[in-house]
PDB file of C-alpha atoms in Angstrom:
ATOM      1  CA  MET K   1     -43.962  47.544 -56.410  1.00 64.00           C
ATOM      2  CA  MET K   2     -40.708  45.506 -56.607  1.00 63.00           C
ATOM      3  CA  LEU K   3     -41.036  44.421 -60.009  1.00 63.00           C
ATOM      4  CA  ILE K   4     -41.663  48.199 -61.060  1.00 62.00           C
ATOM      5  CA  LYS K   5     -38.658  49.709 -59.208  1.00 63.00           C
ATOM      6  CA  MET K   6     -36.608  47.119 -60.973  1.00 59.00           C
ATOM      7  CA  MET K   7     -38.082  48.315 -64.222  1.00 56.00           C
ATOM      8  CA  THR K   8     -37.748  51.933 -63.621  1.00 55.00           C
ATOM      9  CA  SER K   9     -34.276  51.896 -61.894  1.00 54.00           C
ATOM     10  CA  SER K  10     -32.243  49.041 -62.914  1.00 46.00           C
ATOM     11  CA  PHE K  11     -31.543  50.118 -66.442  1.00 50.00           C
ATOM     12  CA  ALA K  12     -31.213  53.829 -65.777  1.00 54.00           C
ATOM     13  CA  LYS K  13     -29.659  54.833 -62.328  1.00 67.00           C
ATOM     14  CA  PRO K  14     -30.786  57.862 -61.103  1.00 67.00           C
ATOM     15  CA  ALA K  15     -27.611  60.084 -60.284  1.00 71.00           C
ATOM     16  CA  SER K  16     -28.707  62.855 -58.773  1.00 86.00           C
ATOM     17  CA  LEU K  17     -31.821  63.738 -56.342  1.00 88.00           C
ATOM     18  CA  GLU K  18     -33.743  65.226 -59.209  1.00 89.00           C
ATOM     19  CA  GLU K  19     -33.263  62.281 -61.398  1.00 91.00           C
ATOM     20  CA  TYR K  20     -34.634  60.065 -58.438  1.00 91.00           C
ATOM     21  CA  ARG K  21     -37.461  62.540 -58.141  1.00 92.00           C
ATOM     22  CA  GLU K  22     -38.314  61.994 -61.625  1.00 92.00           C
ATOM     23  CA  THR K  23     -38.099  58.021 -61.377  1.00 91.00           C
ATOM     24  CA  VAL K  24     -40.498  58.216 -58.358  1.00 92.00           C
ATOM     25  CA  LYS K  25     -42.967  60.344 -60.650  1.00 92.00           C
ATOM     26  CA  ARG K  26     -42.460  57.853 -63.539  1.00 92.00           C
ATOM     27  CA  ARG K  27     -43.729  55.179 -60.956  1.00 92.00           C
ATOM     28  CA  ARG K  28     -47.174  56.389 -60.386  1.00 93.00           C
ATOM     29  CA  ALA K  29     -48.670  55.534 -63.606  1.00 93.00           C
ATOM     30  CA  PRO K  30     -48.146  51.864 -63.788  1.00 94.00           C
ATOM     31  CA  LEU K  31     -48.963  51.602 -60.351  1.00 95.00           C
ATOM     32  CA  LEU K  32     -52.154  53.564 -61.032  1.00 95.00           C
ATOM     33  CA  ALA K  33     -52.441  51.161 -64.145  1.00 96.00           C
ATOM     34  CA  GLY K  34     -52.367  48.172 -61.526  1.00 95.00           C
ATOM     35  CA  ALA K  35     -55.159  49.567 -59.538  1.00 95.00           C
ATOM     36  CA  ALA K  36     -57.387  49.823 -62.140  1.00 96.00           C
ATOM     37  CA  ALA K  37     -56.565  46.259 -63.354  1.00 96.00           C
ATOM     38  CA  GLY K  38     -57.256  45.255 -60.001  1.00 96.00           C
ATOM     39  CA  ALA K  39     -60.750  47.204 -59.818  1.00 95.00           C
ATOM     40  CA  LEU K  40     -61.241  45.121 -63.150  1.00 95.00           C
ATOM     41  CA  ILE K  41     -60.389  41.844 -61.544  1.00 95.00           C
ATOM     42  CA  VAL K  42     -63.114  42.615 -58.532  1.00 94.00           C
ATOM     43  CA  VAL K  43     -65.736  43.523 -61.378  1.00 92.00           C
ATOM     44  CA  LEU K  44     -64.982  40.463 -63.237  1.00 91.00           C
ATOM     45  CA  GLY K  45     -65.190  38.397 -60.041  1.00 89.00           C
ATOM     46  CA  LEU K  46     -68.543  40.247 -58.979  1.00 89.00           C
ATOM     47  CA  ALA K  47     -70.051  40.458 -62.556  1.00 87.00           C
ATOM     48  CA  ALA K  48     -68.556  38.418 -64.919  1.00 83.00           C
ATOM     49  CA  VAL K  49     -67.924  35.249 -63.184  1.00 79.00           C
ATOM     50  CA  PRO K  50     -71.365  34.200 -61.830  1.00 79.00           C
ATOM     51  CA  VAL K  51     -72.828  34.699 -65.048  1.00 80.00           C
ATOM     52  CA  VAL K  52     -70.367  32.786 -67.309  1.00 80.00           C
ATOM     53  CA  CYS K  53     -69.679  30.141 -64.735  1.00 77.00           C
ATOM     54  CA  ALA K  54     -73.250  29.722 -63.957  1.00 76.00           C
ATOM     55  CA  GLY K  55     -73.917  26.185 -63.133  1.00 78.00           C
ATOM     56  CA  MET K  56     -70.318  25.079 -62.001  1.00 79.00           C
ATOM     57  CA  GLU K  57     -69.810  23.792 -59.021  1.00 79.00           C
ATOM     58  CA  GLN K  58     -66.674  26.178 -57.945  1.00 82.00           C
ATOM     59  CA  VAL K  59     -68.504  29.400 -59.143  1.00 84.00           C
ATOM     60  CA  TYR K  60     -68.461  31.240 -55.406  1.00 85.00           C
ATOM     61  CA  PHE K  61     -64.944  29.938 -54.793  1.00 87.00           C
ATOM     62  CA  LEU K  62     -63.758  31.711 -58.380  1.00 86.00           C
ATOM     63  CA  SER K  63     -66.085  34.702 -57.643  1.00 88.00           C
ATOM     64  CA  GLY K  64     -64.403  34.836 -54.432  1.00 90.00           C
ATOM     65  CA  LEU K  65     -60.776  34.567 -55.140  1.00 91.00           C
ATOM     66  CA  LEU K  66     -60.901  36.830 -58.112  1.00 92.00           C
ATOM     67  CA  THR K  67     -62.655  39.530 -55.876  1.00 93.00           C
ATOM     68  CA  GLY K  68     -59.924  39.252 -53.243  1.00 95.00           C
ATOM     69  CA  MET K  69     -57.052  38.883 -55.463  1.00 95.00           C
ATOM     70  CA  GLY K  70     -58.443  42.028 -57.593  1.00 95.00           C
ATOM     71  CA  SER K  71     -59.165  43.799 -54.059  1.00 96.00           C
ATOM     72  CA  ALA K  72     -55.442  42.942 -53.084  1.00 96.00           C
ATOM     73  CA  ILE K  73     -53.918  44.671 -56.216  1.00 96.00           C
ATOM     74  CA  ALA K  74     -55.686  47.363 -56.038  1.00 96.00           C
ATOM     75  CA  ALA K  75     -55.154  48.066 -52.351  1.00 96.00           C
ATOM     76  CA  VAL K  76     -51.454  47.664 -52.971  1.00 96.00           C
ATOM     77  CA  SER K  77     -51.160  49.512 -55.884  1.00 96.00           C
ATOM     78  CA  LEU K  78     -53.037  52.499 -54.110  1.00 96.00           C
ATOM     79  CA  LEU K  79     -51.059  52.435 -50.966  1.00 96.00           C
ATOM     80  CA  ALA K  80     -47.586  52.438 -53.183  1.00 95.00           C
ATOM     81  CA  VAL K  81     -49.157  55.619 -54.870  1.00 95.00           C
ATOM     82  CA  VAL K  82     -49.739  57.064 -51.602  1.00 95.00           C
ATOM     83  CA  LYS K  83     -46.335  56.318 -50.392  1.00 94.00           C
ATOM     84  CA  LEU K  84     -44.611  57.657 -53.606  1.00 94.00           C
ATOM     85  CA  ASN K  85     -47.011  60.732 -53.284  1.00 94.00           C
ATOM     86  CA  ARG K  86     -45.409  61.353 -49.411  1.00 94.00           C
ATOM     87  CA  GLN K  87     -41.774  60.736 -50.716  1.00 93.00           C
ATOM     88  CA  LEU K  88     -42.424  63.564 -53.540  1.00 93.00           C
ATOM     89  CA  ARG K  89     -43.715  65.986 -50.652  1.00 94.00           C
ATOM     90  CA  ASP K  90     -41.210  65.237 -48.278  1.00 93.00           C
ATOM     91  CA  GLU K  91     -37.531  65.866 -49.307  1.00 91.00           C
ATOM     92  CA  GLN K  92     -36.072  63.575 -46.285  1.00 91.00           C
ATOM     93  CA  ALA K  93     -38.163  60.879 -47.149  1.00 93.00           C
ATOM     94  CA  LEU K  94     -37.337  61.109 -50.693  1.00 93.00           C
ATOM     95  CA  LYS K  95     -33.757  61.326 -49.970  1.00 91.00           C
ATOM     96  CA  ASN K  96     -34.126  58.226 -47.605  1.00 91.00           C
ATOM     97  CA  ALA K  97     -35.903  55.928 -50.349  1.00 92.00           C
ATOM     98  CA  ARG K  98     -33.051  56.874 -53.139  1.00 91.00           C
ATOM     99  CA  LEU K  99     -30.292  55.696 -50.190  1.00 91.00           C
ATOM    100  CA  GLU K 100     -32.020  52.837 -49.484  1.00 91.00           C
ATOM    101  CA  GLU K 101     -32.434  52.169 -53.482  1.00 91.00           C
ATOM    102  CA  LEU K 102     -29.268  52.776 -54.631  1.00 90.00           C
ATOM    103  CA  ASP K 103     -27.188  51.206 -51.578  1.00 94.00           C
ATOM    104  CA  GLU K 104     -25.282  48.578 -53.108  1.00 94.00           C
ATOM    105  CA  ARG K 105     -25.442  45.749 -50.487  1.00 95.00           C
ATOM    106  CA  ASN K 106     -29.511  46.339 -50.691  1.00 94.00           C
ATOM    107  CA  GLN K 107     -28.873  45.878 -54.467  1.00 93.00           C
ATOM    108  CA  ALA K 108     -26.961  42.680 -54.068  1.00 94.00           C
ATOM    109  CA  ILE K 109     -29.160  41.443 -51.645  1.00 95.00           C
ATOM    110  CA  GLN K 110     -31.856  41.568 -54.334  1.00 94.00           C
ATOM    111  CA  LYS K 111     -30.187  40.214 -56.815  1.00 93.00           C
ATOM    112  CA  THR K 112     -29.203  37.155 -54.607  1.00 95.00           C
ATOM    113  CA  ALA K 113     -33.101  36.840 -53.646  1.00 96.00           C
ATOM    114  CA  CYS K 114     -33.771  36.758 -57.242  1.00 93.00           C
ATOM    115  CA  THR K 115     -31.570  34.309 -58.164  1.00 93.00           C
ATOM    116  CA  ALA K 116     -32.331  31.826 -55.322  1.00 96.00           C
ATOM    117  CA  THR K 117     -36.117  32.520 -55.932  1.00 95.00           C
ATOM    118  CA  LEU K 118     -35.823  31.438 -59.880  1.00 93.00           C
ATOM    119  CA  VAL K 119     -33.599  28.652 -58.992  1.00 94.00           C
ATOM    120  CA  ALA K 120     -35.999  27.419 -56.454  1.00 96.00           C
ATOM    121  CA  ALA K 121     -39.151  27.844 -58.774  1.00 93.00           C
ATOM    122  CA  MET K 122     -37.145  25.820 -61.539  1.00 93.00           C
ATOM    123  CA  VAL K 123     -36.671  23.094 -59.476  1.00 95.00           C
ATOM    124  CA  ALA K 124     -40.334  22.864 -58.016  1.00 96.00           C
ATOM    125  CA  LEU K 125     -41.615  23.272 -61.579  1.00 95.00           C
ATOM    126  CA  ILE K 126     -39.403  20.535 -62.847  1.00 95.00           C
ATOM    127  CA  ALA K 127     -40.480  18.055 -59.900  1.00 96.00           C
ATOM    128  CA  ALA K 128     -43.902  19.007 -60.700  1.00 96.00           C
ATOM    129  CA  VAL K 129     -43.602  18.142 -64.348  1.00 96.00           C
ATOM    130  CA  VAL K 130     -42.098  14.721 -63.297  1.00 95.00           C
ATOM    131  CA  VAL K 131     -44.693  14.314 -60.914  1.00 96.00           C
ATOM    132  CA  PHE K 132     -47.845  15.350 -63.159  1.00 95.00           C
ATOM    133  CA  ALA K 133     -46.566  13.123 -66.064  1.00 94.00           C
ATOM    134  CA  PHE K 134     -47.848   9.717 -64.172  1.00 94.00           C
ATOM    135  CA  VAL K 135     -50.854  11.533 -62.379  1.00 93.00           C
ATOM    136  CA  ASP K 136     -52.791  13.961 -64.964  1.00 93.00           C
ATOM    137  CA  MET K 137     -51.889  15.027 -68.393  1.00 94.00           C
ATOM    138  CA  ALA K 138     -53.830  18.121 -68.661  1.00 94.00           C
ATOM    139  CA  VAL K 139     -51.829  19.426 -65.779  1.00 95.00           C
ATOM    140  CA  PHE K 140     -48.446  17.897 -66.875  1.00 96.00           C
ATOM    141  CA  ARG K 141     -48.943  19.732 -70.475  1.00 96.00           C
ATOM    142  CA  VAL K 142     -49.694  23.180 -68.448  1.00 96.00           C
ATOM    143  CA  LEU K 143     -46.895  22.987 -66.389  1.00 96.00           C
ATOM    144  CA  TYR K 144     -44.580  21.773 -69.079  1.00 96.00           C
ATOM    145  CA  ILE K 145     -45.517  24.787 -71.202  1.00 96.00           C
ATOM    146  CA  CYS K 146     -44.668  27.165 -68.129  1.00 94.00           C
ATOM    147  CA  MET K 147     -41.357  25.334 -67.692  1.00 94.00           C
ATOM    148  CA  LEU K 148     -40.292  25.906 -71.529  1.00 95.00           C
ATOM    149  CA  GLY K 149     -41.663  29.407 -71.015  1.00 95.00           C
ATOM    150  CA  LEU K 150     -39.804  30.058 -68.094  1.00 93.00           C
ATOM    151  CA  MET K 151     -36.495  29.046 -69.264  1.00 93.00           C
ATOM    152  CA  LEU K 152     -37.145  31.131 -72.879  1.00 96.00           C
ATOM    153  CA  LEU K 153     -37.805  34.014 -70.928  1.00 95.00           C
ATOM    154  CA  TYR K 154     -34.693  33.557 -68.878  1.00 93.00           C
ATOM    155  CA  VAL K 155     -32.506  33.180 -71.801  1.00 95.00           C
ATOM    156  CA  VAL K 156     -33.938  36.160 -73.539  1.00 96.00           C
ATOM    157  CA  VAL K 157     -33.306  38.325 -70.217  1.00 93.00           C
ATOM    158  CA  LEU K 158     -29.906  36.781 -70.077  1.00 93.00           C
ATOM    159  CA  LEU K 159     -29.257  37.965 -73.676  1.00 95.00           C
ATOM    160  CA  VAL K 160     -30.608  41.238 -73.153  1.00 95.00           C
ATOM    161  CA  CYS K 161     -28.406  41.875 -69.979  1.00 91.00           C
ATOM    162  CA  ARG K 162     -25.509  40.794 -71.707  1.00 93.00           C
ATOM    163  CA  ARG K 163     -25.960  43.372 -74.552  1.00 91.00           C
ATOM    164  CA  MET K 164     -26.635  46.125 -71.819  1.00 87.00           C
ATOM    165  CA  MET K 165     -23.408  45.513 -69.944  1.00 84.00           C
TER     166      MET K 165
ATOM    167  CA  MET Y   1     -12.207  41.045 -46.226  1.00 80.00           C
ATOM    168  CA  LYS Y   2     -10.234  42.894 -43.396  1.00 87.00           C
ATOM    169  CA  THR Y   3     -10.830  46.560 -43.431  1.00 91.00           C
ATOM    170  CA  ARG Y   4      -9.507  49.493 -41.256  1.00 94.00           C
ATOM    171  CA  ILE Y   5     -12.564  51.286 -41.183  1.00 96.00           C
ATOM    172  CA  PRO Y   6     -13.734  50.832 -37.560  1.00 95.00           C
ATOM    173  CA  GLU Y   7     -10.067  52.274 -36.763  1.00 95.00           C
ATOM    174  CA  LEU Y   8     -10.189  55.022 -39.149  1.00 96.00           C
ATOM    175  CA  ARG Y   9     -13.843  56.086 -37.962  1.00 96.00           C
ATOM    176  CA  LYS Y  10     -12.416  56.510 -34.465  1.00 96.00           C
ATOM    177  CA  GLN Y  11      -9.421  58.453 -35.218  1.00 95.00           C
ATOM    178  CA  HIS Y  12     -11.853  60.464 -37.206  1.00 95.00           C
ATOM    179  CA  LYS Y  13     -14.366  60.420 -34.584  1.00 95.00           C
ATOM    180  CA  LEU Y  14     -17.118  59.777 -36.838  1.00 95.00           C
ATOM    181  CA  SER Y  15     -20.344  57.133 -36.488  1.00 96.00           C
ATOM    182  CA  GLN Y  16     -21.224  54.693 -38.803  1.00 96.00           C
ATOM    183  CA  GLN Y  17     -24.046  56.919 -39.863  1.00 95.00           C
ATOM    184  CA  GLU Y  18     -21.997  59.854 -40.812  1.00 95.00           C
ATOM    185  CA  LEU Y  19     -19.548  58.000 -42.758  1.00 96.00           C
ATOM    186  CA  ALA Y  20     -22.621  56.180 -44.520  1.00 95.00           C
ATOM    187  CA  GLU Y  21     -24.055  59.387 -45.411  1.00 92.00           C
ATOM    188  CA  ALA Y  22     -20.676  60.683 -46.513  1.00 94.00           C
ATOM    189  CA  VAL Y  23     -20.127  57.955 -49.013  1.00 95.00           C
ATOM    190  CA  GLY Y  24     -23.616  57.536 -50.332  1.00 92.00           C
ATOM    191  CA  VAL Y  25     -24.837  54.371 -48.781  1.00 94.00           C
ATOM    192  CA  THR Y  26     -26.683  52.762 -45.904  1.00 95.00           C
ATOM    193  CA  ARG Y  27     -25.690  52.341 -42.092  1.00 95.00           C
ATOM    194  CA  GLN Y  28     -25.959  48.825 -42.649  1.00 95.00           C
ATOM    195  CA  THR Y  29     -23.741  48.509 -45.414  1.00 96.00           C
ATOM    196  CA  ILE Y  30     -20.889  49.943 -43.203  1.00 96.00           C
ATOM    197  CA  THR Y  31     -21.576  47.507 -40.411  1.00 96.00           C
ATOM    198  CA  SER Y  32     -21.249  44.698 -43.100  1.00 95.00           C
ATOM    199  CA  LEU Y  33     -18.153  46.159 -44.391  1.00 95.00           C
ATOM    200  CA  GLU Y  34     -16.826  46.529 -40.779  1.00 95.00           C
ATOM    201  CA  VAL Y  35     -17.638  42.981 -39.677  1.00 93.00           C
ATOM    202  CA  GLY Y  36     -16.582  41.778 -42.983  1.00 90.00           C
ATOM    203  CA  LYS Y  37     -19.615  39.867 -43.936  1.00 92.00           C
ATOM    204  CA  TYR Y  38     -19.940  42.365 -47.071  1.00 93.00           C
ATOM    205  CA  THR Y  39     -17.113  42.911 -49.727  1.00 92.00           C
ATOM    206  CA  ALA Y  40     -17.263  46.744 -50.901  1.00 94.00           C
ATOM    207  CA  SER Y  41     -17.579  47.453 -54.783  1.00 94.00           C
ATOM    208  CA  LEU Y  42     -14.453  49.007 -56.364  1.00 95.00           C
ATOM    209  CA  VAL Y  43     -16.344  52.429 -56.662  1.00 95.00           C
ATOM    210  CA  LEU Y  44     -17.583  52.262 -52.973  1.00 96.00           C
ATOM    211  CA  ALA Y  45     -13.900  51.365 -51.798  1.00 96.00           C
ATOM    212  CA  TYR Y  46     -12.605  54.347 -53.848  1.00 96.00           C
ATOM    213  CA  LYS Y  47     -15.258  56.545 -52.137  1.00 96.00           C
ATOM    214  CA  ILE Y  48     -14.257  55.229 -48.720  1.00 97.00           C
ATOM    215  CA  ALA Y  49     -10.427  55.599 -49.183  1.00 96.00           C
ATOM    216  CA  ARG Y  50     -10.875  58.855 -50.970  1.00 96.00           C
ATOM    217  CA  TYR Y  51     -13.048  59.999 -48.046  1.00 96.00           C
ATOM    218  CA  PHE Y  52     -10.099  59.151 -45.378  1.00 96.00           C
ATOM    219  CA  GLY Y  53      -7.487  60.459 -47.810  1.00 96.00           C
ATOM    220  CA  LEU Y  54      -5.986  57.229 -48.063  1.00 96.00           C
ATOM    221  CA  THR Y  55      -5.519  54.707 -51.106  1.00 95.00           C
ATOM    222  CA  ILE Y  56      -7.586  51.627 -51.435  1.00 95.00           C
ATOM    223  CA  GLU Y  57      -5.070  48.929 -50.047  1.00 93.00           C
ATOM    224  CA  GLU Y  58      -4.574  51.321 -47.065  1.00 94.00           C
ATOM    225  CA  VAL Y  59      -8.381  51.069 -45.947  1.00 94.00           C
ATOM    226  CA  PHE Y  60      -8.879  47.430 -46.982  1.00 93.00           C
ATOM    227  CA  ASP Y  61      -6.628  44.238 -46.690  1.00 88.00           C
ATOM    228  CA  PHE Y  62      -6.519  42.383 -49.887  1.00 84.00           C
ATOM    229  CA  SER Y  63      -4.298  39.576 -48.551  1.00 82.00           C
ATOM    230  CA  ASP Y  64      -6.769  37.055 -47.847  1.00 75.00           C
ATOM    231  CA  VAL Y  65      -8.409  37.353 -51.463  1.00 73.00           C
ATOM    232  CA  GLU Y  66      -7.493  34.629 -53.578  1.00 67.00           C
ATOM    233  CA  GLU Y  67      -6.379  35.641 -57.170  1.00 65.00           C
ATOM    234  CA  GLY Y  68      -7.069  34.326 -60.372  1.00 58.00           C
TER     235      GLY Y  68
END
């Protein structure tokens, strides 16, 4: 939900309540897609994993993991859609949601939290890369690619944001 | 940053919630401004000053803000 909010509100700030109502309406489609993706993951966990990974030691673990993950994604997405629908019906709830979202202190808190999370993730990833260079070459390669990908993503996002501001 | 918001609110007999609604922020933002934990953006500072019919300098004290 946080990601969808960022995607739909950071680039175009809804000035009026009507614009915000349209923004809230637009948020339902990606959430429903998320619910569908969650349901698909559940199906994969219940039907595909036992067939594809048959004979593997962790087949039950993998099946349970995917089923649980998919259920959680679908449930959270559907709850978010219900919340958005309630906001669309209740004018006061919509006003409150708009105020909470456009409040400049809340936005500053979110930016600080995102920056701190990115820094912590990068530090943890670099530490893990160094450790796994001595422990397991396969894990090291995966982590190294993730680290480079994250750095590249940061640079791309930074350049996009620079062009927009 | 020090502000005269609490004093001005008392003068105008306003609650934090009422001021927050008038300038389009949450009550928590007004609280943070009053205790100096948060520094308002130029737009919010302008809205608050205009609401009280004052200039930004008359509401916010910039004396402890470093230049440069």
